[in-house]
Amino acid sequence: MTTTKTASPQSLDSAPEEVQLAVDLIYLLESNEIAPEVALKALEIVQQDLNRTIAAKQ
């Protein structure tokens, strides 16, 4: 059984933007019952794409 800690809305509102996005992504993946292995593979693809986008801007 997996236990997920939930932050209070106030603490999440004051969290850095990347933390807020991470929480949203975790919620999206869990609510759609995406297997962790599939999620990690998809995130690798996203990371590669974002790295290409950043490199193209430089």
PDB file of N, CA and C in Angstrom:
ATOM      1  N   MET A   1       0.841  -1.173   0.000  1.00  0.00           N
ATOM      2  CA  MET A   1       0.000   0.000   0.000  1.00  0.00           C
ATOM      3  C   MET A   1       0.889   1.240   0.000  1.00  0.00           C
ATOM      4  N   THR A   2       0.557   2.201  -0.865  1.00  0.00           N
ATOM      5  CA  THR A   2       1.319   3.433  -0.965  1.00  0.00           C
ATOM      6  C   THR A   2       0.593   4.535  -0.214  1.00  0.00           C
ATOM      7  N   THR A   3       1.341   5.237   0.605  1.00  0.00           N
ATOM      8  CA  THR A   3       0.781   6.357   1.342  1.00  0.00           C
ATOM      9  C   THR A   3       1.309   7.639   0.730  1.00  0.00           C
ATOM     10  N   THR A   4       0.401   8.534   0.368  1.00  0.00           N
ATOM     11  CA  THR A   4       0.793   9.806  -0.207  1.00  0.00           C
ATOM     12  C   THR A   4       0.552  10.896   0.809  1.00  0.00           C
ATOM     13  N   LYS A   5       1.586  11.685   1.085  1.00  0.00           N
ATOM     14  CA  LYS A   5       1.426  12.817   1.985  1.00  0.00           C
ATOM     15  C   LYS A   5       0.771  13.939   1.211  1.00  0.00           C
ATOM     16  N   THR A   6      -0.175  14.594   1.829  1.00  0.00           N
ATOM     17  CA  THR A   6      -0.800  15.732   1.174  1.00  0.00           C
ATOM     18  C   THR A   6      -0.417  16.988   1.913  1.00  0.00           C
ATOM     19  N   ALA A   7      -0.012  17.974   1.155  1.00  0.00           N
ATOM     20  CA  ALA A   7       0.355  19.257   1.743  1.00  0.00           C
ATOM     21  C   ALA A   7      -0.902  20.092   1.895  1.00  0.00           C
ATOM     22  N   SER A   8      -0.892  20.952   2.884  1.00  0.00           N
ATOM     23  CA  SER A   8      -2.032  21.845   3.024  1.00  0.00           C
ATOM     24  C   SER A   8      -1.992  22.836   1.872  1.00  0.00           C
ATOM     25  N   PRO A   9      -3.156  23.286   1.414  1.00  0.00           N
ATOM     26  CA  PRO A   9      -3.185  24.225   0.290  1.00  0.00           C
ATOM     27  C   PRO A   9      -2.329  25.466   0.525  1.00  0.00           C
ATOM     28  N   GLN A  10      -2.275  25.941   1.752  1.00  0.00           N
ATOM     29  CA  GLN A  10      -1.488  27.134   2.035  1.00  0.00           C
ATOM     30  C   GLN A  10      -0.008  26.873   1.816  1.00  0.00           C
ATOM     31  N   SER A  11       0.490  25.738   2.276  1.00  0.00           N
ATOM     32  CA  SER A  11       1.912  25.457   2.111  1.00  0.00           C
ATOM     33  C   SER A  11       2.244  25.208   0.645  1.00  0.00           C
ATOM     34  N   LEU A  12       1.328  24.625  -0.106  1.00  0.00           N
ATOM     35  CA  LEU A  12       1.563  24.393  -1.523  1.00  0.00           C
ATOM     36  C   LEU A  12       1.542  25.710  -2.294  1.00  0.00           C
ATOM     37  N   ASP A  13       0.678  26.621  -1.904  1.00  0.00           N
ATOM     38  CA  ASP A  13       0.620  27.929  -2.571  1.00  0.00           C
ATOM     39  C   ASP A  13       1.924  28.693  -2.438  1.00  0.00           C
ATOM     40  N   SER A  14       2.622  28.484  -1.350  1.00  0.00           N
ATOM     41  CA  SER A  14       3.869  29.206  -1.133  1.00  0.00           C
ATOM     42  C   SER A  14       5.093  28.395  -1.580  1.00  0.00           C
ATOM     43  N   ALA A  15       4.849  27.200  -2.068  1.00  0.00           N
ATOM     44  CA  ALA A  15       5.951  26.349  -2.536  1.00  0.00           C
ATOM     45  C   ALA A  15       6.489  26.879  -3.863  1.00  0.00           C
ATOM     46  N   PRO A  16       7.738  26.553  -4.173  1.00  0.00           N
ATOM     47  CA  PRO A  16       8.293  26.955  -5.471  1.00  0.00           C
ATOM     48  C   PRO A  16       7.455  26.385  -6.622  1.00  0.00           C
ATOM     49  N   GLU A  17       7.496  27.076  -7.736  1.00  0.00           N
ATOM     50  CA  GLU A  17       6.691  26.696  -8.902  1.00  0.00           C
ATOM     51  C   GLU A  17       6.952  25.257  -9.340  1.00  0.00           C
ATOM     52  N   GLU A  18       8.216  24.822  -9.278  1.00  0.00           N
ATOM     53  CA  GLU A  18       8.531  23.461  -9.718  1.00  0.00           C
ATOM     54  C   GLU A  18       7.928  22.411  -8.778  1.00  0.00           C
ATOM     55  N   VAL A  19       7.803  22.742  -7.506  1.00  0.00           N
ATOM     56  CA  VAL A  19       7.171  21.821  -6.549  1.00  0.00           C
ATOM     57  C   VAL A  19       5.676  21.737  -6.836  1.00  0.00           C
ATOM     58  N   GLN A  20       5.059  22.874  -7.090  1.00  0.00           N
ATOM     59  CA  GLN A  20       3.633  22.886  -7.423  1.00  0.00           C
ATOM     60  C   GLN A  20       3.364  22.055  -8.678  1.00  0.00           C
ATOM     61  N   LEU A  21       4.220  22.227  -9.693  1.00  0.00           N
ATOM     62  CA  LEU A  21       4.056  21.456 -10.926  1.00  0.00           C
ATOM     63  C   LEU A  21       4.253  19.964 -10.663  1.00  0.00           C
ATOM     64  N   ALA A  22       5.246  19.615  -9.865  1.00  0.00           N
ATOM     65  CA  ALA A  22       5.495  18.209  -9.540  1.00  0.00           C
ATOM     66  C   ALA A  22       4.286  17.583  -8.846  1.00  0.00           C
ATOM     67  N   VAL A  23       3.688  18.305  -7.924  1.00  0.00           N
ATOM     68  CA  VAL A  23       2.503  17.800  -7.221  1.00  0.00           C
ATOM     69  C   VAL A  23       1.362  17.589  -8.217  1.00  0.00           C
ATOM     70  N   ASP A  24       1.177  18.550  -9.122  1.00  0.00           N
ATOM     71  CA  ASP A  24       0.125  18.409 -10.144  1.00  0.00           C
ATOM     72  C   ASP A  24       0.372  17.204 -11.042  1.00  0.00           C
ATOM     73  N   LEU A  25       1.626  17.012 -11.443  1.00  0.00           N
ATOM     74  CA  LEU A  25       1.951  15.878 -12.306  1.00  0.00           C
ATOM     75  C   LEU A  25       1.744  14.545 -11.594  1.00  0.00           C
ATOM     76  N   ILE A  26       2.160  14.479 -10.345  1.00  0.00           N
ATOM     77  CA  ILE A  26       1.960  13.256  -9.561  1.00  0.00           C
ATOM     78  C   ILE A  26       0.467  12.947  -9.440  1.00  0.00           C
ATOM     79  N   TYR A  27      -0.312  13.966  -9.155  1.00  0.00           N
ATOM     80  CA  TYR A  27      -1.764  13.774  -9.055  1.00  0.00           C
ATOM     81  C   TYR A  27      -2.331  13.265 -10.379  1.00  0.00           C
ATOM     82  N   LEU A  28      -1.916  13.885 -11.483  1.00  0.00           N
ATOM     83  CA  LEU A  28      -2.403  13.486 -12.796  1.00  0.00           C
ATOM     84  C   LEU A  28      -2.054  12.029 -13.095  1.00  0.00           C
ATOM     85  N   LEU A  29      -0.818  11.650 -12.831  1.00  0.00           N
ATOM     86  CA  LEU A  29      -0.389  10.276 -13.094  1.00  0.00           C
ATOM     87  C   LEU A  29      -1.122   9.273 -12.207  1.00  0.00           C
ATOM     88  N   GLU A  30      -1.238   9.599 -10.921  1.00  0.00           N
ATOM     89  CA  GLU A  30      -1.908   8.670 -10.001  1.00  0.00           C
ATOM     90  C   GLU A  30      -3.405   8.575 -10.283  1.00  0.00           C
ATOM     91  N   SER A  31      -4.043   9.695 -10.578  1.00  0.00           N
ATOM     92  CA  SER A  31      -5.486   9.665 -10.810  1.00  0.00           C
ATOM     93  C   SER A  31      -5.829   8.934 -12.109  1.00  0.00           C
ATOM     94  N   ASN A  32      -4.880   8.872 -13.033  1.00  0.00           N
ATOM     95  CA  ASN A  32      -5.097   8.132 -14.278  1.00  0.00           C
ATOM     96  C   ASN A  32      -4.496   6.731 -14.223  1.00  0.00           C
ATOM     97  N   GLU A  33      -4.043   6.344 -13.031  1.00  0.00           N
ATOM     98  CA  GLU A  33      -3.510   5.011 -12.772  1.00  0.00           C
ATOM     99  C   GLU A  33      -2.412   4.624 -13.764  1.00  0.00           C
ATOM    100  N   ILE A  34      -1.506   5.570 -14.003  1.00  0.00           N
ATOM    101  CA  ILE A  34      -0.365   5.315 -14.881  1.00  0.00           C
ATOM    102  C   ILE A  34       0.689   4.562 -14.076  1.00  0.00           C
ATOM    103  N   ALA A  35       1.156   3.467 -14.619  1.00  0.00           N
ATOM    104  CA  ALA A  35       2.191   2.672 -13.943  1.00  0.00           C
ATOM    105  C   ALA A  35       3.446   3.524 -13.771  1.00  0.00           C
ATOM    106  N   PRO A  36       4.100   3.422 -12.621  1.00  0.00           N
ATOM    107  CA  PRO A  36       5.307   4.224 -12.388  1.00  0.00           C
ATOM    108  C   PRO A  36       6.376   4.037 -13.462  1.00  0.00           C
ATOM    109  N   GLU A  37       6.536   2.823 -13.952  1.00  0.00           N
ATOM    110  CA  GLU A  37       7.537   2.558 -14.984  1.00  0.00           C
ATOM    111  C   GLU A  37       7.203   3.309 -16.282  1.00  0.00           C
ATOM    112  N   VAL A  38       5.934   3.331 -16.638  1.00  0.00           N
ATOM    113  CA  VAL A  38       5.492   4.045 -17.837  1.00  0.00           C
ATOM    114  C   VAL A  38       5.671   5.546 -17.636  1.00  0.00           C
ATOM    115  N   ALA A  39       5.325   6.023 -16.457  1.00  0.00           N
ATOM    116  CA  ALA A  39       5.467   7.450 -16.166  1.00  0.00           C
ATOM    117  C   ALA A  39       6.924   7.885 -16.274  1.00  0.00           C
ATOM    118  N   LEU A  40       7.838   7.092 -15.733  1.00  0.00           N
ATOM    119  CA  LEU A  40       9.257   7.438 -15.801  1.00  0.00           C
ATOM    120  C   LEU A  40       9.764   7.459 -17.236  1.00  0.00           C
ATOM    121  N   LYS A  41       9.335   6.508 -18.046  1.00  0.00           N
ATOM    122  CA  LYS A  41       9.751   6.490 -19.450  1.00  0.00           C
ATOM    123  C   LYS A  41       9.208   7.718 -20.176  1.00  0.00           C
ATOM    124  N   ALA A  42       7.967   8.071 -19.901  1.00  0.00           N
ATOM    125  CA  ALA A  42       7.366   9.252 -20.519  1.00  0.00           C
ATOM    126  C   ALA A  42       8.083  10.523 -20.071  1.00  0.00           C
ATOM    127  N   LEU A  43       8.443  10.586 -18.804  1.00  0.00           N
ATOM    128  CA  LEU A  43       9.156  11.757 -18.291  1.00  0.00           C
ATOM    129  C   LEU A  43      10.538  11.889 -18.912  1.00  0.00           C
ATOM    130  N   GLU A  44      11.179  10.776 -19.230  1.00  0.00           N
ATOM    131  CA  GLU A  44      12.465  10.829 -19.923  1.00  0.00           C
ATOM    132  C   GLU A  44      12.299  11.472 -21.301  1.00  0.00           C
ATOM    133  N   ILE A  45      11.219  11.125 -21.994  1.00  0.00           N
ATOM    134  CA  ILE A  45      10.936  11.708 -23.304  1.00  0.00           C
ATOM    135  C   ILE A  45      10.675  13.205 -23.167  1.00  0.00           C
ATOM    136  N   VAL A  46       9.900  13.562 -22.168  1.00  0.00           N
ATOM    137  CA  VAL A  46       9.612  14.974 -21.914  1.00  0.00           C
ATOM    138  C   VAL A  46      10.901  15.728 -21.606  1.00  0.00           C
ATOM    139  N   GLN A  47      11.768  15.141 -20.783  1.00  0.00           N
ATOM    140  CA  GLN A  47      13.030  15.789 -20.429  1.00  0.00           C
ATOM    141  C   GLN A  47      13.891  16.016 -21.675  1.00  0.00           C
ATOM    142  N   GLN A  48      13.976  15.019 -22.532  1.00  0.00           N
ATOM    143  CA  GLN A  48      14.748  15.170 -23.757  1.00  0.00           C
ATOM    144  C   GLN A  48      14.188  16.295 -24.620  1.00  0.00           C
ATOM    145  N   ASP A  49      12.881  16.347 -24.740  1.00  0.00           N
ATOM    146  CA  ASP A  49      12.241  17.383 -25.548  1.00  0.00           C
ATOM    147  C   ASP A  49      12.500  18.774 -24.971  1.00  0.00           C
ATOM    148  N   LEU A  50      12.365  18.898 -23.667  1.00  0.00           N
ATOM    149  CA  LEU A  50      12.594  20.199 -23.037  1.00  0.00           C
ATOM    150  C   LEU A  50      14.060  20.620 -23.149  1.00  0.00           C
ATOM    151  N   ASN A  51      14.976  19.663 -23.026  1.00  0.00           N
ATOM    152  CA  ASN A  51      16.394  19.978 -23.196  1.00  0.00           C
ATOM    153  C   ASN A  51      16.681  20.473 -24.610  1.00  0.00           C
ATOM    154  N   ARG A  52      16.043  19.861 -25.626  1.00  0.00           N
ATOM    155  CA  ARG A  52      16.201  20.332 -27.004  1.00  0.00           C
ATOM    156  C   ARG A  52      15.630  21.741 -27.162  1.00  0.00           C
ATOM    157  N   THR A  53      14.501  21.995 -26.527  1.00  0.00           N
ATOM    158  CA  THR A  53      13.897  23.325 -26.586  1.00  0.00           C
ATOM    159  C   THR A  53      14.812  24.372 -25.969  1.00  0.00           C
ATOM    160  N   ILE A  54      15.384  24.054 -24.842  1.00  0.00           N
ATOM    161  CA  ILE A  54      16.318  24.990 -24.170  1.00  0.00           C
ATOM    162  C   ILE A  54      17.553  25.214 -25.026  1.00  0.00           C
ATOM    163  N   ALA A  55      18.103  24.144 -25.597  1.00  0.00           N
ATOM    164  CA  ALA A  55      19.307  24.267 -26.422  1.00  0.00           C
ATOM    165  C   ALA A  55      19.034  25.103 -27.669  1.00  0.00           C
ATOM    166  N   ALA A  56      17.852  24.984 -28.218  1.00  0.00           N
ATOM    167  CA  ALA A  56      17.509  25.737 -29.424  1.00  0.00           C
ATOM    168  C   ALA A  56      17.404  27.233 -29.138  1.00  0.00           C
ATOM    169  N   LYS A  57      17.083  27.592 -27.913  1.00  0.00           N
ATOM    170  CA  LYS A  57      16.955  29.004 -27.528  1.00  0.00           C
ATOM    171  C   LYS A  57      18.298  29.656 -27.281  1.00  0.00           C
ATOM    172  N   GLN A  58      19.326  28.853 -27.087  1.00  0.00           N
ATOM    173  CA  GLN A  58      20.650  29.400 -26.748  1.00  0.00           C
ATOM    174  C   GLN A  58      21.444  29.789 -27.970  1.00  0.00           C
TER     175      GLN A  58
END
